[in-house]
mmCIF file of C-alpha atoms in Angstrom:
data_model
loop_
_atom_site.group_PDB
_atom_site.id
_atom_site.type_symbol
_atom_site.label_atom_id
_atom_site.label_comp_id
_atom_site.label_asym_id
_atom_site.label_seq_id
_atom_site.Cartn_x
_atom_site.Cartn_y
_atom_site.Cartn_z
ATOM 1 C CA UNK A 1 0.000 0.000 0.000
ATOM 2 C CA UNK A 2 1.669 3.161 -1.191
ATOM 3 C CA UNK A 3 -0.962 5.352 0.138
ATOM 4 C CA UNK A 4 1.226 6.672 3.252
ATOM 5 C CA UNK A 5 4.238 6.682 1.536
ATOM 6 C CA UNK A 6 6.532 9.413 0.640
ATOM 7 C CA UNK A 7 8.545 10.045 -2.665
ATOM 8 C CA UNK A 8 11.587 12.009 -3.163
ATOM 9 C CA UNK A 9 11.619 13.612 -6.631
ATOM 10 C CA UNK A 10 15.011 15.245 -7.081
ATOM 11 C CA UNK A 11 18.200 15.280 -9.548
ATOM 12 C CA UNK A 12 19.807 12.876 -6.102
ATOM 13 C CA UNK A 13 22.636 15.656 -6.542
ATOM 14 C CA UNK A 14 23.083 18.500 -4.024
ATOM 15 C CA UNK A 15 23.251 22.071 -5.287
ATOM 16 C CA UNK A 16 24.609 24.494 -3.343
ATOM 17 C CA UNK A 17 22.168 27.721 -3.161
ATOM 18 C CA UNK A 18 24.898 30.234 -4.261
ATOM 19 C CA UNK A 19 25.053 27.823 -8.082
ATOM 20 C CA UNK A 20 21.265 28.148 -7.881
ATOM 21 C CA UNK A 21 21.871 32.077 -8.015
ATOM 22 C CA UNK A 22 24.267 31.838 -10.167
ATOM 23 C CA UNK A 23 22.234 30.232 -12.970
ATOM 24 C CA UNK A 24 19.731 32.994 -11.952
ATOM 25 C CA UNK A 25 21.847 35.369 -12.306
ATOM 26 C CA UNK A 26 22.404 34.353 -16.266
ATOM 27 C CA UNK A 27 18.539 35.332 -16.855
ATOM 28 C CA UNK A 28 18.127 38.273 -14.252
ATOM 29 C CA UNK A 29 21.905 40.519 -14.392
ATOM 30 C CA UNK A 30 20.851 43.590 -12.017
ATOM 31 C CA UNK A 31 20.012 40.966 -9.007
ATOM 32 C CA UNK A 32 22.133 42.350 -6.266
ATOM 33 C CA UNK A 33 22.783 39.690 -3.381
ATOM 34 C CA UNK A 34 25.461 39.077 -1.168
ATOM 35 C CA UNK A 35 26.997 35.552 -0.254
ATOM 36 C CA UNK A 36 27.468 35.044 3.548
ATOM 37 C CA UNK A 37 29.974 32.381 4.428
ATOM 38 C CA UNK A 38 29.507 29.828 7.383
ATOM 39 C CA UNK A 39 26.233 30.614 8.225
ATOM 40 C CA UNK A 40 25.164 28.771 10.944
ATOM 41 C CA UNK A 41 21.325 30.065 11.490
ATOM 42 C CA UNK A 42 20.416 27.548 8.566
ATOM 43 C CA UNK A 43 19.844 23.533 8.609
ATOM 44 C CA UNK A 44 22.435 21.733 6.448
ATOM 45 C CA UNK A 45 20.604 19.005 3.889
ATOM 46 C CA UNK A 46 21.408 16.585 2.238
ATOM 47 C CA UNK A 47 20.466 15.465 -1.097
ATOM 48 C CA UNK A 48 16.919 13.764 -1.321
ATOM 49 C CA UNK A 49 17.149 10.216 -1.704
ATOM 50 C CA UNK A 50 15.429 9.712 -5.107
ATOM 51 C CA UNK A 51 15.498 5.276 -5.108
ATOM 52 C CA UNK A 52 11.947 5.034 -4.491
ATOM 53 C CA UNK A 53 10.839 7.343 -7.500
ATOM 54 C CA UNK A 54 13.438 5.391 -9.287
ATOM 55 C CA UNK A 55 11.976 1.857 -8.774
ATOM 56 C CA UNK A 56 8.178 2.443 -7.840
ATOM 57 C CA UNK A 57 7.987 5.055 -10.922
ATOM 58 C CA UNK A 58 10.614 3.977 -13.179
ATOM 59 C CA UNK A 59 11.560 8.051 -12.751
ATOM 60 C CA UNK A 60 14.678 9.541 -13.729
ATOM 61 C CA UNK A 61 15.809 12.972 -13.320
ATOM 62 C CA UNK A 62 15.722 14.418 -16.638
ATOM 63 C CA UNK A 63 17.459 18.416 -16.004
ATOM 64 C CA UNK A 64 20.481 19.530 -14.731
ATOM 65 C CA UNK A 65 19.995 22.580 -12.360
ATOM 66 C CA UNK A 66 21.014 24.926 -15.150
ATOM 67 C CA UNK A 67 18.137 22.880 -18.135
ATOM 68 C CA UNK A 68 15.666 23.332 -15.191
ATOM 69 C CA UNK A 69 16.549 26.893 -14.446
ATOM 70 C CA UNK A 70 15.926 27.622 -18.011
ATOM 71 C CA UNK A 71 13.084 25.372 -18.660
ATOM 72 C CA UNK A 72 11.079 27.038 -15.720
ATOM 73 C CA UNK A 73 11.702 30.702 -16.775
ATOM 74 C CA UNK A 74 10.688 30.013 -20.353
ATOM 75 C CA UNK A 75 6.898 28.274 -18.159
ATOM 76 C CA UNK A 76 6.438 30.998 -16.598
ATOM 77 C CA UNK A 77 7.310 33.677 -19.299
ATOM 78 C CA UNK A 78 4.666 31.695 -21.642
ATOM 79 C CA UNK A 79 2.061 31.516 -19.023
ATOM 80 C CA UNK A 80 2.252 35.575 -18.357
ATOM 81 C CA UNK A 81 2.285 36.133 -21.919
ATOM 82 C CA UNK A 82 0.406 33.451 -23.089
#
């Protein structure tokens, strides 16, 4: 029964916030932001184990942070414009 259960869809690779800026950054070049190092008022994670969407779903990650970036902006650019 898969009802209760939970499944993890990720790229089972963890990204670093700052590279998710960065690809930002490619799309949006006035952002102004500033990079704090050792900040300890945050949780660390880990990356999201993604074994169950792998063999219950036969999923696999499909984008690279930077594809998904880009993918997403050119959604949401269609859907306010569309």
């Amino acid at each position: 029964d898969m009802s209760r259960e939970f499944i993890h869809i990720s790229g089972g690779k963890a990204v670093p916030l700052v590279k998710f800026v960065e690809e930002l950054e490619k799309y949006f070049t006035n952002m102004d932001y500033e990079v704090k190092e050792n900040v300890d008022d945050r949780p660390r994670r880990g990356t999201m184990d993604n074994t169950k969407a792998r063999a219950v779903l036969g999923w696999e990650p499909r984008f690279d942070l930077a594809r998904g970036v880009e993918d997403y902006l050119t959604y949401a650019s269609e859907e306010k414009h569309g």
